[in-house]
């Protein structure tokens, strides 16, 4: 008898598990400063994240799934510096 993860027609669960494991391996836990800022991310990535639930990566390297109102937080100084250097 096969389990759902062994069934080809139910491979989505296995794929999600692999993606989650990969994210957990990539995730670096940093002190809470990143949580206190809004970050710069490409607009198309924000839209994609809203539709798929996949995390995004900010210019500063922070990786997370957006969910809070960025207007309520100051701009990440690292993201701002990187963004401004790209404008010249």
Backbone as numpy.savetxt, mean C-alpha at the origin, in Angstrom:
# Nx Ny Nz CAx CAy CAz Cx Cy Cz
-9.53 -36.85 -1.61 -10.38 -35.67 -1.61 -9.49 -34.43 -1.61
-9.86 -33.44 -2.37 -9.04 -32.24 -2.46 -9.58 -31.15 -1.55
-8.68 -30.27 -1.17 -9.08 -29.10 -0.37 -9.34 -27.95 -1.33
-10.04 -26.91 -0.90 -10.32 -25.78 -1.79 -9.06 -25.18 -2.42
-7.95 -25.19 -1.70 -6.73 -24.60 -2.26 -6.14 -25.47 -3.35
-6.50 -26.76 -3.39 -5.99 -27.66 -4.41 -6.85 -27.61 -5.67
-8.05 -27.08 -5.59 -8.96 -27.05 -6.72 -8.60 -25.90 -7.65
-8.39 -26.18 -8.94 -8.01 -25.13 -9.87 -9.04 -24.00 -9.96
-10.31 -24.32 -9.81 -11.34 -23.29 -9.95 -11.44 -22.40 -8.71
-10.73 -22.71 -7.66 -10.77 -21.90 -6.45 -9.38 -21.37 -6.11
-8.54 -21.15 -7.12 -7.17 -20.70 -6.90 -7.07 -19.30 -6.36
-8.15 -18.53 -6.41 -8.10 -17.15 -5.94 -7.70 -17.04 -4.49
-8.15 -17.94 -3.66 -7.81 -17.91 -2.24 -6.31 -18.14 -2.05
-5.76 -19.10 -2.77 -4.34 -19.38 -2.66 -3.53 -18.17 -3.13
-3.98 -17.53 -4.20 -3.28 -16.35 -4.71 -3.31 -15.23 -3.67
-4.45 -15.00 -3.06 -4.55 -13.96 -2.03 -3.64 -14.28 -0.86
-3.57 -15.54 -0.46 -2.69 -15.94 0.63 -1.23 -15.66 0.28
-0.83 -15.98 -0.95 0.55 -15.73 -1.38 0.84 -14.24 -1.40
-0.12 -13.43 -1.91 0.08 -11.98 -1.94 0.22 -11.42 -0.53
-0.60 -11.91 0.40 -0.54 -11.44 1.78 0.81 -11.81 2.41
1.27 -13.02 2.18 2.57 -13.44 2.71 3.68 -12.56 2.15
3.60 -12.24 0.85 4.62 -11.38 0.23 4.59 -9.98 0.85
3.41 -9.43 1.06 3.29 -8.11 1.68 3.87 -8.12 3.09
3.60 -9.16 3.84 4.11 -9.24 5.20 5.63 -9.33 5.21
6.20 -10.04 4.24 7.66 -10.12 4.15 8.26 -8.77 3.78
7.61 -8.05 2.86 8.12 -6.76 2.40 7.93 -5.65 3.43
6.90 -5.78 4.23 6.53 -4.72 5.16 7.63 -4.47 6.19
8.07 -3.26 6.29 9.02 -2.91 7.33 8.28 -2.08 8.36
8.37 -2.49 9.56 7.70 -1.77 10.64 8.62 -0.67 11.11
8.14 0.55 10.99 8.93 1.70 11.37 8.24 2.39 12.53
8.98 3.22 13.25 8.33 3.99 14.31 7.15 4.77 13.74
6.20 5.13 14.57 4.91 5.67 14.17 4.87 6.97 13.41
5.99 7.60 13.08 5.95 8.87 12.39 5.18 8.81 11.08
5.33 7.74 10.31 4.65 7.65 9.03 3.13 7.68 9.20
2.66 7.22 10.34 1.22 7.17 10.56 0.63 8.55 10.84
1.48 9.52 11.10 1.01 10.86 11.46 0.97 11.81 10.27
1.29 11.32 9.07 1.37 12.16 7.88 0.47 11.65 6.77
0.14 12.58 5.86 -0.44 12.16 4.59 0.72 12.06 3.61
0.64 11.13 2.69 1.77 10.82 1.82 1.40 11.05 0.36
2.42 11.28 -0.46 2.24 11.45 -1.90 2.30 10.10 -2.58
1.24 9.82 -3.37 1.13 8.58 -4.14 0.54 8.96 -5.49
0.93 8.25 -6.54 0.36 8.51 -7.86 -1.15 8.32 -7.81
-1.88 9.25 -8.46 -3.34 9.22 -8.43 -3.91 7.90 -8.94
-3.33 7.36 -10.01 -3.85 6.11 -10.56 -3.69 4.95 -9.57
-2.65 5.01 -8.73 -2.46 3.97 -7.72 -3.49 4.07 -6.60
-3.88 5.31 -6.26 -4.92 5.50 -5.25 -6.24 4.91 -5.75
-6.57 5.21 -7.01 -7.80 4.69 -7.59 -7.78 3.16 -7.64
-6.64 2.62 -8.08 -6.50 1.16 -8.14 -6.67 0.54 -6.75
-6.07 1.16 -5.73 -6.19 0.66 -4.37 -7.64 0.70 -3.89
-8.33 1.78 -4.23 -9.73 1.90 -3.82 -10.59 0.81 -4.45
-10.23 0.41 -5.66 -11.02 -0.61 -6.36 -10.64 -2.02 -5.97
-9.35 -2.25 -5.69 -8.88 -3.61 -5.45 -8.55 -3.90 -3.99
-8.31 -2.84 -3.20 -7.90 -3.04 -1.82 -6.41 -3.29 -1.66
-5.67 -3.23 -2.76 -4.22 -3.47 -2.69 -3.52 -2.26 -2.09
-2.44 -2.49 -1.36 -1.70 -1.38 -0.77 -1.00 -0.54 -1.84
-0.65 0.67 -1.47 0.09 1.58 -2.33 1.43 1.89 -1.67
2.38 2.43 -2.46 3.67 2.83 -1.91 3.84 4.32 -2.17
4.08 5.06 -1.10 4.29 6.51 -1.19 5.68 6.80 -1.72
5.91 8.06 -2.11 7.22 8.46 -2.59 8.31 8.16 -1.57
7.99 8.29 -0.28 8.98 8.06 0.78 9.23 6.58 1.04
8.43 5.71 0.44 8.61 4.28 0.61 7.58 3.62 1.52
6.78 4.42 2.22 5.76 3.83 3.10 4.76 3.06 2.26
4.42 1.86 2.71 3.45 1.01 2.02 2.27 0.77 2.95
1.05 1.04 2.46 -0.15 0.88 3.27 -1.37 0.90 2.37
-2.51 0.55 2.93 -3.77 0.64 2.21 -4.47 1.91 2.68
-4.65 2.88 1.77 -5.27 4.15 2.17 -6.67 3.94 2.72
-7.02 4.75 3.70 -8.35 4.64 4.27 -8.75 5.86 5.06
-7.78 6.67 5.44 -8.07 7.86 6.23 -8.07 9.09 5.33
-8.75 10.14 5.78 -8.79 11.39 5.05 -7.43 12.08 5.14
-6.70 12.21 4.02 -5.37 12.80 4.07 -5.38 14.28 4.47
-6.52 14.93 4.32 -6.62 16.35 4.68 -6.47 16.57 6.19
-6.64 15.52 6.97 -6.57 15.65 8.43 -5.15 15.54 8.98
-4.17 15.32 8.09 -2.80 15.11 8.54 -1.85 16.02 7.77
-0.74 16.41 8.39 0.26 17.20 7.66 0.95 16.33 6.61
1.49 16.98 5.59 2.17 16.27 4.51 3.50 15.71 5.02
3.79 14.49 4.63 5.06 13.83 4.98 6.20 14.67 4.41
7.14 15.11 5.26 8.23 15.94 4.77 9.12 15.23 3.74
9.30 13.94 3.88 10.12 13.19 2.93 9.43 13.12 1.57
8.12 12.82 1.56 7.37 12.79 0.31 7.42 14.17 -0.36
7.22 15.22 0.43 7.20 16.58 -0.12 8.55 16.92 -0.75
9.63 16.56 -0.07 10.97 16.84 -0.59 11.21 16.10 -1.90
10.83 14.84 -1.96 11.01 14.04 -3.18 10.15 14.62 -4.30
8.91 14.95 -4.01 8.00 15.50 -5.02 8.55 16.81 -5.58
9.01 17.69 -4.70 9.55 18.98 -5.14 10.81 18.81 -5.98
11.64 17.82 -5.66 12.85 17.59 -6.44 12.50 17.06 -7.85
11.36 16.41 -7.98 10.92 15.90 -9.27 10.36 17.00 -10.17
9.95 18.11 -9.60 9.33 19.21 -10.33 10.34 20.07 -11.09
11.60 19.94 -10.76 12.62 20.82 -11.38 13.28 20.18 -12.54
